[in-house]
Coordinates of N, CA and C in Angstrom, one line a residue:
M10 N 100.8 -31.0 113.7 CA 101.7 -32.2 113.5 C 100.9 -33.4 114.0
L11 N 100.2 -33.3 115.1 CA 99.6 -34.4 115.7 C 98.5 -35.0 114.7
N12 N 97.7 -34.1 114.1 CA 96.6 -34.6 113.3 C 97.2 -35.4 112.1
S13 N 98.1 -34.8 111.4 CA 98.6 -35.5 110.2 C 99.4 -36.8 110.6
C14 N 100.1 -36.8 111.7 CA 100.8 -38.0 112.1 C 99.8 -39.0 112.6
N15 N 98.7 -38.6 113.2 CA 97.7 -39.5 113.6 C 97.0 -40.2 112.4
Y16 N 96.8 -39.4 111.4 CA 96.2 -40.0 110.1 C 97.2 -41.0 109.6
I17 N 98.4 -40.7 109.6 CA 99.4 -41.6 109.1 C 99.4 -42.9 109.9
K18 N 99.4 -42.8 111.2 CA 99.3 -43.9 112.1 C 98.1 -44.8 111.9
I19 N 97.0 -44.1 111.6 CA 95.7 -44.9 111.4 C 95.8 -45.6 110.1
I20 N 96.4 -45.0 109.0 CA 96.5 -45.7 107.7 C 97.5 -46.8 107.9
K21 N 98.6 -46.6 108.6 CA 99.6 -47.7 108.8 C 99.0 -48.9 109.5
K22 N 98.1 -48.5 110.5 CA 97.5 -49.6 111.3 C 96.6 -50.4 110.4
K23 N 95.8 -49.8 109.6 CA 94.9 -50.5 108.7 C 95.7 -51.4 107.7
L24 N 96.8 -50.8 107.2 CA 97.7 -51.6 106.3 C 98.3 -52.8 107.0
K25 N 98.7 -52.6 108.2 CA 99.3 -53.7 109.0 C 98.2 -54.8 109.3
N26 N 97.0 -54.4 109.6 CA 95.9 -55.3 109.8 C 95.6 -56.1 108.5
N27 N 95.6 -55.4 107.4 CA 95.5 -56.1 106.1 C 96.6 -57.1 105.8
L28 N 97.8 -56.7 106.2 CA 99.0 -57.6 106.1 C 98.8 -58.8 106.9
L29 N 98.3 -58.7 108.1 CA 98.1 -59.8 109.0 C 97.1 -60.8 108.4
K30 N 96.0 -60.2 107.8 CA 95.0 -61.0 107.2 C 95.6 -61.8 106.0
K31 N 96.4 -61.1 105.3 CA 97.0 -61.8 104.1 C 97.9 -62.9 104.6
I32 N 98.7 -62.7 105.7 CA 99.5 -63.8 106.2 C 98.7 -65.0 106.7
Y33 N 97.5 -64.7 107.3 CA 96.6 -65.8 107.8 C 96.1 -66.5 106.6
I34 N 95.7 -65.8 105.5 CA 95.1 -66.5 104.3 C 96.2 -67.3 103.7
L35 N 97.4 -66.7 103.6 CA 98.5 -67.4 103.0 C 98.8 -68.8 103.7
K36 N 98.9 -68.7 105.0 CA 99.1 -70.0 105.8 C 98.0 -71.0 105.5
K37 N 96.8 -70.5 105.5 CA 95.6 -71.4 105.2 C 95.7 -72.0 103.9
L38 N 96.1 -71.2 102.9 CA 96.2 -71.7 101.5 C 97.3 -72.8 101.4
Q39 N 98.4 -72.5 102.1 CA 99.5 -73.4 102.0 C 99.2 -74.8 102.7
K40 N 98.4 -74.7 103.8 CA 98.0 -75.9 104.4 C 97.1 -76.7 103.5
E41 N 96.1 -76.0 102.8 CA 95.3 -76.7 101.9 C 96.1 -77.3 100.7
K42 N 97.1 -76.6 100.3 CA 97.9 -77.1 99.2 C 98.6 -78.4 99.6
K43 N 99.1 -78.5 100.9 CA 99.7 -79.7 101.4 C 98.7 -80.9 101.4
I44 N 97.5 -80.6 101.7 CA 96.4 -81.6 101.7 C 96.2 -82.1 100.3
F45 N 96.1 -81.2 99.3 CA 96.0 -81.6 97.9 C 97.1 -82.4 97.5
F46 N 98.3 -82.1 97.9 CA 99.5 -82.9 97.5 C 99.4 -84.3 98.1
K47 N 99.0 -84.4 99.3 CA 98.9 -85.7 100.0 C 97.8 -86.5 99.2
R48 N 96.7 -85.9 98.9 CA 95.7 -86.6 98.2 C 96.2 -87.1 96.8
L49 N 96.9 -86.2 96.1 CA 97.4 -86.6 94.8 C 98.4 -87.7 95.0
F50 N 99.3 -87.7 96.0 CA 100.2 -88.8 96.2 C 99.5 -90.1 96.4
V51 N 98.5 -90.1 97.3 CA 97.7 -91.3 97.6 C 97.0 -91.8 96.3
L52 N 96.4 -90.9 95.5 CA 95.8 -91.3 94.3 C 96.8 -92.0 93.3
K53 N 97.9 -91.3 93.1 CA 98.9 -91.9 92.2 C 99.4 -93.2 92.7
N54 N 99.7 -93.3 93.9 CA 100.1 -94.6 94.5 C 99.1 -95.7 94.3
Y55 N 97.8 -95.3 94.5 CA 96.7 -96.3 94.4 C 96.6 -96.7 92.9
H56 N 96.8 -95.7 92.0 CA 96.7 -96.0 90.6 C 97.7 -96.9 90.1
S57 N 99.0 -96.7 90.5 CA 100.1 -97.6 90.1 C 99.9 -99.0 90.8
T58 N 99.6 -99.0 92.0 CA 99.4 -100.3 92.7 C 98.3 -101.1 92.0
Y59 N 97.2 -100.5 91.8 CA 96.0 -101.1 91.1 C 96.4 -101.7 89.7
N60 N 97.2 -100.8 89.0 CA 97.6 -101.3 87.7 C 98.5 -102.5 87.8
K61 N 99.5 -102.5 88.7 CA 100.4 -103.6 88.9 C 99.6 -104.9 89.2
N62 N 98.7 -104.8 90.2 CA 97.9 -105.9 90.6 C 97.1 -106.5 89.5
F63 N 96.5 -105.5 88.8 CA 95.6 -106.0 87.7 C 96.4 -106.6 86.6
L64 N 97.6 -106.1 86.3 CA 98.4 -106.7 85.3 C 98.9 -108.1 85.7
L65 N 99.2 -108.3 87.0 CA 99.5 -109.7 87.4 C 98.4 -110.6 87.3
V66 N 97.2 -110.2 87.6 CA 96.0 -111.1 87.6 C 95.7 -111.3 86.1
G67 N 95.9 -110.2 85.3 CA 95.4 -110.3 83.9 C 96.3 -111.1 83.0
K68 N 97.5 -111.5 83.4 CA 98.4 -112.3 82.6 C 97.7 -113.6 82.1
N69 N 96.9 -114.2 83.0 CA 96.3 -115.5 82.6 C 95.0 -115.3 81.8
G70 N 94.6 -114.1 81.6 CA 93.4 -113.8 80.8 C 92.4 -113.2 81.8
I71 N 91.5 -112.4 81.2 CA 90.6 -111.7 82.0 C 89.2 -111.6 81.3
S72 N 88.2 -111.6 82.1 CA 86.8 -111.6 81.5 C 86.5 -110.2 81.0
G73 N 85.6 -110.1 80.1 CA 85.2 -108.8 79.6 C 84.6 -107.8 80.7
K74 N 83.9 -108.4 81.6 CA 83.3 -107.6 82.7 C 84.3 -107.0 83.6
K75 N 85.4 -107.8 83.9 CA 86.4 -107.3 84.8 C 87.2 -106.2 84.1
W76 N 87.4 -106.4 82.7 CA 88.1 -105.4 82.0 C 87.4 -104.1 81.9
E77 N 86.1 -104.2 81.8 CA 85.2 -103.0 81.7 C 85.3 -102.3 83.1
N78 N 85.2 -103.1 84.2 CA 85.3 -102.5 85.5 C 86.6 -101.8 85.7
F79 N 87.7 -102.5 85.3 CA 89.0 -102.0 85.4 C 89.2 -100.6 84.7
N80 N 88.7 -100.6 83.4 CA 88.8 -99.4 82.7 C 88.0 -98.2 83.3
T81 N 86.9 -98.5 83.7 CA 86.0 -97.5 84.4 C 86.7 -97.0 85.6
F82 N 87.2 -97.9 86.4 CA 87.9 -97.5 87.7 C 89.2 -96.6 87.4
I83 N 90.0 -97.1 86.4 CA 91.2 -96.3 86.0 C 90.8 -94.9 85.5
L84 N 89.7 -94.8 84.7 CA 89.3 -93.5 84.2 C 88.9 -92.6 85.4
I85 N 88.2 -93.2 86.4 CA 87.8 -92.4 87.5 C 89.0 -91.9 88.3
L86 N 90.0 -92.8 88.5 CA 91.2 -92.5 89.2 C 92.0 -91.4 88.4
E87 N 92.1 -91.5 87.1 CA 92.8 -90.5 86.3 C 92.1 -89.1 86.4
K88 N 90.8 -89.1 86.4 CA 90.0 -87.9 86.5 C 90.3 -87.3 87.9
S89 N 90.3 -88.1 88.9 CA 90.6 -87.6 90.3 C 92.0 -87.0 90.3
I90 N 93.0 -87.7 89.7 CA 94.3 -87.2 89.7 C 94.4 -85.9 89.0
K91 N 93.8 -85.8 87.8 CA 93.7 -84.5 87.1 C 93.1 -83.4 87.9
S92 N 92.0 -83.8 88.6 CA 91.3 -82.8 89.4 C 92.2 -82.3 90.5
E93 N 92.9 -83.1 91.2 CA 93.9 -82.7 92.3 C 95.0 -81.9 91.7
K94 N 95.5 -82.2 90.5 CA 96.5 -81.4 89.9 C 96.0 -80.0 89.6
N95 N 94.8 -79.9 89.1 CA 94.1 -78.6 88.9 C 93.9 -77.8 90.1
K96 N 93.5 -78.5 91.2 CA 93.4 -77.8 92.5 C 94.7 -77.2 93.0
I97 N 95.8 -78.0 92.8 CA 97.1 -77.6 93.2 C 97.5 -76.3 92.4
F98 N 97.2 -76.4 91.1 CA 97.6 -75.3 90.2 C 96.8 -74.0 90.6
L99 N 95.5 -74.1 90.8 CA 94.7 -73.0 91.3 C 95.2 -72.5 92.6
Q100 N 95.6 -73.4 93.5 CA 96.1 -73.0 94.8 C 97.4 -72.2 94.7
N101 N 98.2 -72.7 93.8 CA 99.5 -71.9 93.5 C 99.2 -70.5 93.0
Q102 N 98.2 -70.4 92.2 CA 97.9 -69.1 91.7 C 97.4 -68.2 92.8
K103 N 96.5 -68.7 93.7 CA 96.0 -67.9 94.8 C 97.2 -67.5 95.7
I104 N 98.1 -68.5 96.0 CA 99.2 -68.2 96.9 C 100.1 -67.1 96.3
N105 N 100.3 -67.2 94.9 CA 101.2 -66.2 94.3 C 100.5 -64.8 94.3
D106 N 99.2 -64.8 94.2 CA 98.4 -63.5 94.3 C 98.5 -62.9 95.7
I107 N 98.4 -63.7 96.7 CA 98.5 -63.3 98.1 C 99.9 -62.8 98.3
K108 N 100.9 -63.5 97.8 CA 102.3 -63.1 98.0 C 102.6 -61.7 97.4
F109 N 102.0 -61.5 96.2 CA 102.2 -60.2 95.5 C 101.5 -59.1 96.3
T110 N 100.3 -59.4 96.8 CA 99.6 -58.4 97.6 C 100.4 -58.1 98.8
Y111 N 100.9 -59.1 99.5 CA 101.7 -59.0 100.7 C 102.9 -58.0 100.4
V112 N 103.6 -58.3 99.3 CA 104.8 -57.4 99.0 C 104.3 -56.0 98.8
K113 N 103.2 -55.8 98.1 CA 102.7 -54.4 97.9 C 102.4 -53.7 99.2
L114 N 101.7 -54.5 100.1 CA 101.4 -53.9 101.4 C 102.6 -53.5 102.2
K115 N 103.6 -54.4 102.1 CA 104.9 -54.1 102.8 C 105.5 -52.8 102.3
Q116 N 105.4 -52.6 100.9 CA 106.0 -51.4 100.3 C 105.2 -50.2 100.7
K117 N 103.9 -50.3 100.8 CA 103.1 -49.2 101.2 C 103.4 -48.8 102.7
I118 N 103.5 -49.8 103.5 CA 103.8 -49.5 104.9 C 105.2 -48.8 105.0
K119 N 106.1 -49.3 104.3 CA 107.4 -48.6 104.3 C 107.4 -47.2 103.8
A120 N 106.6 -47.0 102.8 CA 106.4 -45.6 102.3 C 105.7 -44.7 103.3
W121 N 104.7 -45.2 104.0 CA 104.1 -44.4 105.1 C 105.1 -44.2 106.2
D122 N 105.9 -45.2 106.5 CA 106.9 -45.0 107.6 C 107.9 -43.8 107.2
I123 N 108.3 -43.8 105.9 CA 109.2 -42.7 105.5 C 108.4 -41.4 105.5
L124 N 107.2 -41.4 105.1 CA 106.4 -40.1 105.2 C 106.3 -39.6 106.6
E125 N 106.0 -40.5 107.5 CA 105.8 -40.2 108.9 C 107.1 -39.6 109.5
K126 N 108.2 -40.3 109.1 CA 109.5 -39.8 109.6 C 109.8 -38.4 109.0
N127 N 109.6 -38.2 107.7 CA 109.8 -36.9 107.1 C 108.9 -35.8 107.7
K128 N 107.7 -36.2 108.0 CA 106.8 -35.2 108.6 C 107.3 -34.8 110.0
K129 N 107.7 -35.8 110.8 CA 108.2 -35.5 112.1 C 109.5 -34.6 112.0
N130 N 110.4 -35.0 111.1 CA 111.6 -34.2 110.9 C 111.3 -32.7 110.5
Y131 N 110.3 -32.6 109.6 CA 109.8 -31.3 109.2 C 109.4 -30.4 110.4
Y132 N 108.5 -31.0 111.2 CA 108.0 -30.2 112.3 C 109.1 -29.9 113.4
I133 N 110.0 -30.9 113.5 CA 111.1 -30.6 114.4 C 112.0 -29.5 113.9
S134 N 112.3 -29.5 112.6 CA 113.1 -28.4 112.1 C 112.3 -27.0 112.2
K135 N 111.0 -27.0 111.9 CA 110.2 -25.8 112.1 C 110.3 -25.3 113.5
K136 N 110.2 -26.2 114.5 CA 110.2 -25.9 115.9 C 111.6 -25.3 116.2
N137 N 112.6 -25.9 115.7 CA 114.0 -25.4 115.9 C 114.2 -24.0 115.3
Q138 N 113.6 -23.8 114.2 CA 113.7 -22.5 113.5 C 113.0 -21.4 114.4
L139 N 111.9 -21.7 114.9 CA 111.2 -20.8 115.8 C 112.0 -20.5 117.1
L140 N 112.5 -21.6 117.6 CA 113.4 -21.4 118.8 C 114.6 -20.5 118.5
S141 N 115.2 -20.8 117.4 CA 116.3 -20.0 117.0 C 116.0 -18.5 116.7
A142 N 114.8 -18.3 116.1 CA 114.4 -16.9 115.9 C 114.1 -16.2 117.2
N143 N 113.5 -16.9 118.1 CA 113.2 -16.4 119.5 C 114.5 -16.0 120.2
N144 N 115.5 -16.9 120.1 CA 116.8 -16.7 120.7 C 117.5 -15.5 120.1
D145 N 117.4 -15.4 118.8 CA 118.0 -14.2 118.1 C 117.4 -12.9 118.5
F146 N 116.0 -13.0 118.6 CA 115.3 -11.8 119.1 C 115.7 -11.4 120.5
L147 N 115.8 -12.4 121.4 CA 116.2 -12.1 122.8 C 117.6 -11.6 122.8
L148 N 118.5 -12.1 122.0 CA 119.9 -11.6 122.0 C 119.9 -10.1 121.5
Q149 N 119.1 -9.8 120.5 CA 119.1 -8.4 120.0 C 118.5 -7.5 121.1
L150 N 117.5 -8.0 121.9 CA 117.0 -7.1 122.9 C 118.0 -6.9 124.0
I151 N 118.8 -7.9 124.4 CA 119.8 -7.8 125.4 C 120.9 -6.8 124.9
Q152 N 121.3 -6.9 123.6 CA 122.3 -6.0 123.1 C 121.8 -4.6 123.1
I153 N 120.5 -4.4 122.7 CA 120.0 -3.0 122.8 C 119.9 -2.5 124.2
K154 N 119.5 -3.3 125.1 CA 119.4 -2.9 126.5 C 120.8 -2.5 127.0
K155 N 121.9 -3.3 126.7 CA 123.2 -3.0 127.1 C 123.7 -1.6 126.5
K156 N 123.3 -1.4 125.3 CA 123.7 -0.1 124.6 C 123.0 1.0 125.3
L157 N 121.8 0.9 125.7 CA 121.0 1.9 126.3 C 121.5 2.2 127.7
N158 N 122.0 1.2 128.4 CA 122.5 1.4 129.7 C 123.9 2.1 129.7
L159 N 124.6 2.0 128.7 CA 125.9 2.7 128.6 C 125.8 4.1 128.6

């Protein structure tokens, strides 16, 4: 009983360690995702603010050089915004993968808990059967002894 239960405990311990690692990674990924969202928010705000300011200045007319600089800057901002959105998308995929793995590990741990419980119950019932058989044998010996003494 001890050997098989010890193996089960060792396996469960490894699974729980993996679970803790996944929790750590999940928290780290969620923190990074928040940072990406903050960056995206700042970029979008900057983009809209820059557009508004440029439109106000541009009402009176604008030189070709300023227009070229504006377009270049807006393109860079839009690429940065797209890049941050892509990072958030990839981060969401990683988070979902970790969550899926986390659920699977929890299920495995639960299965090993059930196996361990069943194993213990099996050995307890076997022990009780042996005790019952010993008691029956002792009762038979006592009965035979009583009959012989009569």
